[in-house]
Amino acid sequence: MKDLRILVTGGTIDKVHDPRTEGLSFSPDGATHLPEMLRIARCHFPVVQLLMLKDSLYFDDADRASIAKAVEDAPEPCVVITHGTGTMGETARFLAPLVGDKTVVLTGAMRPFSLYASDGEFNLGGAVVAAQMLAPGVWGVMNGRVFAAEALNKNVEQGRFDA
Amino acid sequence: MKDLRILVTGGTIDKVHDPRTEGLSFSPDGATHLPEMLRIARCHFPVVQLLMLKDSLYFDDADRASIAKAVEDAPEPCVVITHGTGTMGETARFLAPLVGDKTVVLTGAMRPFSLYASDGEFNLGGAVVAAQMLAPGVWGVMNGRVFAAEALNKNVEQGRFDA
Amino acid sequence: MKDLRILVTGGTIDKVHDPRTEGLSFSPDGATHLPEMLRIARCHFPVVQLLMLKDSLYFDDADRASIAKAVEDAPEPCVVITHGTGTMGETARFLAPLVGDKTVVLTGAMRPFSLYASDGEFNLGGAVVAAQMLAPGVWGVMNGRVFAAEALNKNVEQGRFDA
Amino acid sequence: MKDLRILVTGGTIDKVHDPRTEGLSFSPDGATHLPEMLRIARCHFPVVQLLMLKDSLYFDDADRASIAKAVEDAPEPCVVITHGTGTMGETARFLAPLVGDKTVVLTGAMRPFSLYASDGEFNLGGAVVAAQMLAPGVWGVMNGRVFAAEALNKNVEQGRFDA
């Protein structure tokens, strides 16, 4: 059983409903839902590290460099990154040449965990398992499929990640 | 991307609250929650087959033989079996010599999907991904871990499947 | 026990998460959640009538006139109106001189029913009960309080309706 | 606006799923869900007092006497009592001659709040509103209806409280 770290960067999976704007934002207290998701999943072993809470549409290269640095600094061989769906593929391809012999799996959700009936738990469950099984490199796990970094793209029309 | 079938046999993952007895039972209409779980997960490709809805504590060898037959009859190379946690390991070991070159992954939940805050979606997400990646044989995926058939056992004290 | 009709006009209580925009909108199929809410509440007797699905910020006098007409046409003495929180008070005051000897109660939610952890069920439960008990006229029931039409105003800062 | 106290006595509304027995019980930590229910309902004004957490099928006259004492001691004129559905009517009739000029409303749920899709929030919303409007005496509010103490009885066949 390999040790595993979850790096939290934000994205829809961690958003909450803001009753003032009727839109989605992050918790005003800057918290992530990952510990709660793991508690419900009865999955006790991952280390959770909150790196940032950002919508990935607003990621720039400095954000991606800080993710690469966190992967490099992780003592575990397996890293799951929770990430917005908007630019998940871009980040995967940015990280691909930088992760050495680590296995990195990006995941996220089309609907926030905090709204229930979310794809977040299903995606996270797949990512945690895949990160322990896949070869070193950068991958995405979404909606029941494993994607190589170069093939990780949202199907905007269907509202999911697809082969 | 490999084709995948989900065989439903019952177990806690598919149970519902019965307001008359205050216990858990299966839907009086004999339905499974798997199609709803996959819809929420935005995971459109598995074929769902309802084999039975039973508590695995009451499985006998005839039940397990019918599961083995359904695995054998499945045209897909990858099969996920939803199963009660009580005797998941026994079924895994019963099936192990019988599945040929198919990859079979058992999964389930400690808390029913219909009660929300369930580990079912997380476990199912892991099982669907693992079934596409693992070698032929029988495996279990629960609570973020992959188990070989011989090591698949519930930790009753902790209320989860554990290394 | 008095007969009761629920007139659905839209508002946050009936909104759903739109994964494309990450905002809230109404179901593309034009459906209301009220029948599902009543089923969960085990409250079988109200008649549900879908009048429109609109954000009350965009209501004009023609919309309010059609609500007044629906109240007038209702054969039941008690009418609950589900309504957006943004202009609930305006509609109450518009209707007040027009409802004759009917008891009309406006209600809604700060968070959509479809996102769970909503105030919608609690508010609806209060409105259904209050509509059977209050004197003829127009009232609002939100967040555990009954308001006369002239005192029905959202506390935007606190995110609730308040004394 | 009248001050209101909620006396918690247990019942299905406050039960949780026990994964070891697959039955329902109360939280091992002895906590009630009422504060969480009120937070979700954005209903900030009731005082919550945890009296006991018991299945009302096991209530005896000493339990009911302690409820009567708590009603008597309450400084507020309006009291909501959360209570099991099994003997809600018995407790109502026990309390009826003992409550003086207080308005007391019993409520509860057929399905626990912690299992979601519960009638608990709807019932609580009705009870909180009714307690502020009804005449002194003992009443029940369940599933959208107000019942006098003598008419408060569960319809076991339909799984609800009914006229």
PDB file of C-alpha atoms in Angstrom, chain A residues 17 22 111, chain C residues 6-18 23-38 48-56 81-85 88 107-116 118-121 123-124:
ATOM      1  CA  HIS A  17     -23.383  28.128  -2.849  1.00  0.00           C
ATOM      2  CA  GLU A  22     -26.738  32.835  -6.173  1.00  0.00           C
ATOM      3  CA  ARG A 111     -20.916  19.711  -9.448  1.00  0.00           C
TER       4      ARG A 111
ATOM      5  CA  ILE C   6     -49.713  25.587  -3.803  1.00  0.00           C
ATOM      6  CA  LEU C   7     -49.053  28.041  -6.646  1.00  0.00           C
ATOM      7  CA  VAL C   8     -45.505  27.718  -7.978  1.00  0.00           C
ATOM      8  CA  THR C   9     -43.937  30.866  -9.428  1.00  0.00           C
ATOM      9  CA  GLY C  10     -40.227  29.950  -9.300  1.00  0.00           C
ATOM     10  CA  GLY C  11     -37.617  31.611  -7.117  1.00  0.00           C
ATOM     11  CA  THR C  12     -34.510  30.163  -5.496  1.00  0.00           C
ATOM     12  CA  ILE C  13     -36.462  27.290  -3.896  1.00  0.00           C
ATOM     13  CA  ASP C  14     -36.949  25.738  -7.352  1.00  0.00           C
ATOM     14  CA  LYS C  15     -33.575  26.526  -8.896  1.00  0.00           C
ATOM     15  CA  VAL C  16     -30.944  23.967  -9.903  1.00  0.00           C
ATOM     16  CA  HIS C  17     -27.198  24.099 -10.389  1.00  0.00           C
ATOM     17  CA  ASP C  18     -26.183  24.590 -14.012  1.00  0.00           C
ATOM     18  CA  GLY C  23     -24.799  29.556 -11.677  1.00  0.00           C
ATOM     19  CA  LEU C  24     -28.355  28.714 -10.717  1.00  0.00           C
ATOM     20  CA  SER C  25     -31.199  28.419 -13.189  1.00  0.00           C
ATOM     21  CA  PHE C  26     -34.474  26.521 -13.531  1.00  0.00           C
ATOM     22  CA  SER C  27     -34.690  22.944 -14.834  1.00  0.00           C
ATOM     23  CA  PRO C  28     -34.382  22.893 -18.619  1.00  0.00           C
ATOM     24  CA  ASP C  29     -37.464  20.636 -18.652  1.00  0.00           C
ATOM     25  CA  GLY C  30     -39.545  23.292 -16.910  1.00  0.00           C
ATOM     26  CA  ALA C  31     -40.315  21.132 -13.874  1.00  0.00           C
ATOM     27  CA  THR C  32     -40.905  22.194 -10.277  1.00  0.00           C
ATOM     28  CA  HIS C  33     -39.566  20.386  -7.201  1.00  0.00           C
ATOM     29  CA  LEU C  34     -42.728  20.932  -5.152  1.00  0.00           C
ATOM     30  CA  PRO C  35     -44.241  17.468  -5.714  1.00  0.00           C
ATOM     31  CA  GLU C  36     -40.937  15.863  -4.649  1.00  0.00           C
ATOM     32  CA  MET C  37     -40.752  18.131  -1.588  1.00  0.00           C
ATOM     33  CA  LEU C  38     -44.287  17.153  -0.565  1.00  0.00           C
ATOM     34  CA  VAL C  48     -49.775  21.846  -6.816  1.00  0.00           C
ATOM     35  CA  GLN C  49     -50.196  24.256  -9.726  1.00  0.00           C
ATOM     36  CA  LEU C  50     -47.183  25.364 -11.759  1.00  0.00           C
ATOM     37  CA  LEU C  51     -47.854  28.940 -12.826  1.00  0.00           C
ATOM     38  CA  MET C  52     -44.383  30.013 -13.936  1.00  0.00           C
ATOM     39  CA  LEU C  53     -40.702  29.481 -13.105  1.00  0.00           C
ATOM     40  CA  LYS C  54     -39.164  32.925 -12.818  1.00  0.00           C
ATOM     41  CA  ASP C  55     -36.623  34.739 -10.733  1.00  0.00           C
ATOM     42  CA  SER C  56     -38.732  37.260  -8.807  1.00  0.00           C
ATOM     43  CA  ILE C  81     -47.303  30.719  -3.208  1.00  0.00           C
ATOM     44  CA  THR C  82     -43.674  29.703  -3.704  1.00  0.00           C
ATOM     45  CA  HIS C  83     -41.809  32.813  -4.749  1.00  0.00           C
ATOM     46  CA  GLY C  84     -38.317  34.250  -5.082  1.00  0.00           C
ATOM     47  CA  THR C  85     -37.003  36.038  -2.007  1.00  0.00           C
ATOM     48  CA  MET C  88     -41.520  38.516  -2.108  1.00  0.00           C
ATOM     49  CA  THR C 107     -42.791  31.349   1.003  1.00  0.00           C
ATOM     50  CA  GLY C 108     -39.534  30.357  -0.672  1.00  0.00           C
ATOM     51  CA  ALA C 109     -35.909  29.645   0.207  1.00  0.00           C
ATOM     52  CA  MET C 110     -32.500  31.265   0.490  1.00  0.00           C
ATOM     53  CA  ARG C 111     -30.865  28.065  -0.808  1.00  0.00           C
ATOM     54  CA  PRO C 112     -32.407  25.834  -3.479  1.00  0.00           C
ATOM     55  CA  PHE C 113     -34.063  22.575  -2.424  1.00  0.00           C
ATOM     56  CA  SER C 114     -32.036  20.767  -5.108  1.00  0.00           C
ATOM     57  CA  LEU C 115     -28.763  21.725  -3.390  1.00  0.00           C
ATOM     58  CA  TYR C 116     -29.839  20.038  -0.132  1.00  0.00           C
ATOM     59  CA  SER C 118     -31.908  24.102   2.097  1.00  0.00           C
ATOM     60  CA  ASP C 119     -34.283  26.141   4.207  1.00  0.00           C
ATOM     61  CA  GLY C 120     -36.988  25.292   1.659  1.00  0.00           C
ATOM     62  CA  GLU C 121     -38.604  22.321   3.412  1.00  0.00           C
ATOM     63  CA  ASN C 123     -40.233  27.199   5.170  1.00  0.00           C
ATOM     64  CA  LEU C 124     -42.743  25.168   3.171  1.00  0.00           C
TER      65      LEU C 124
END
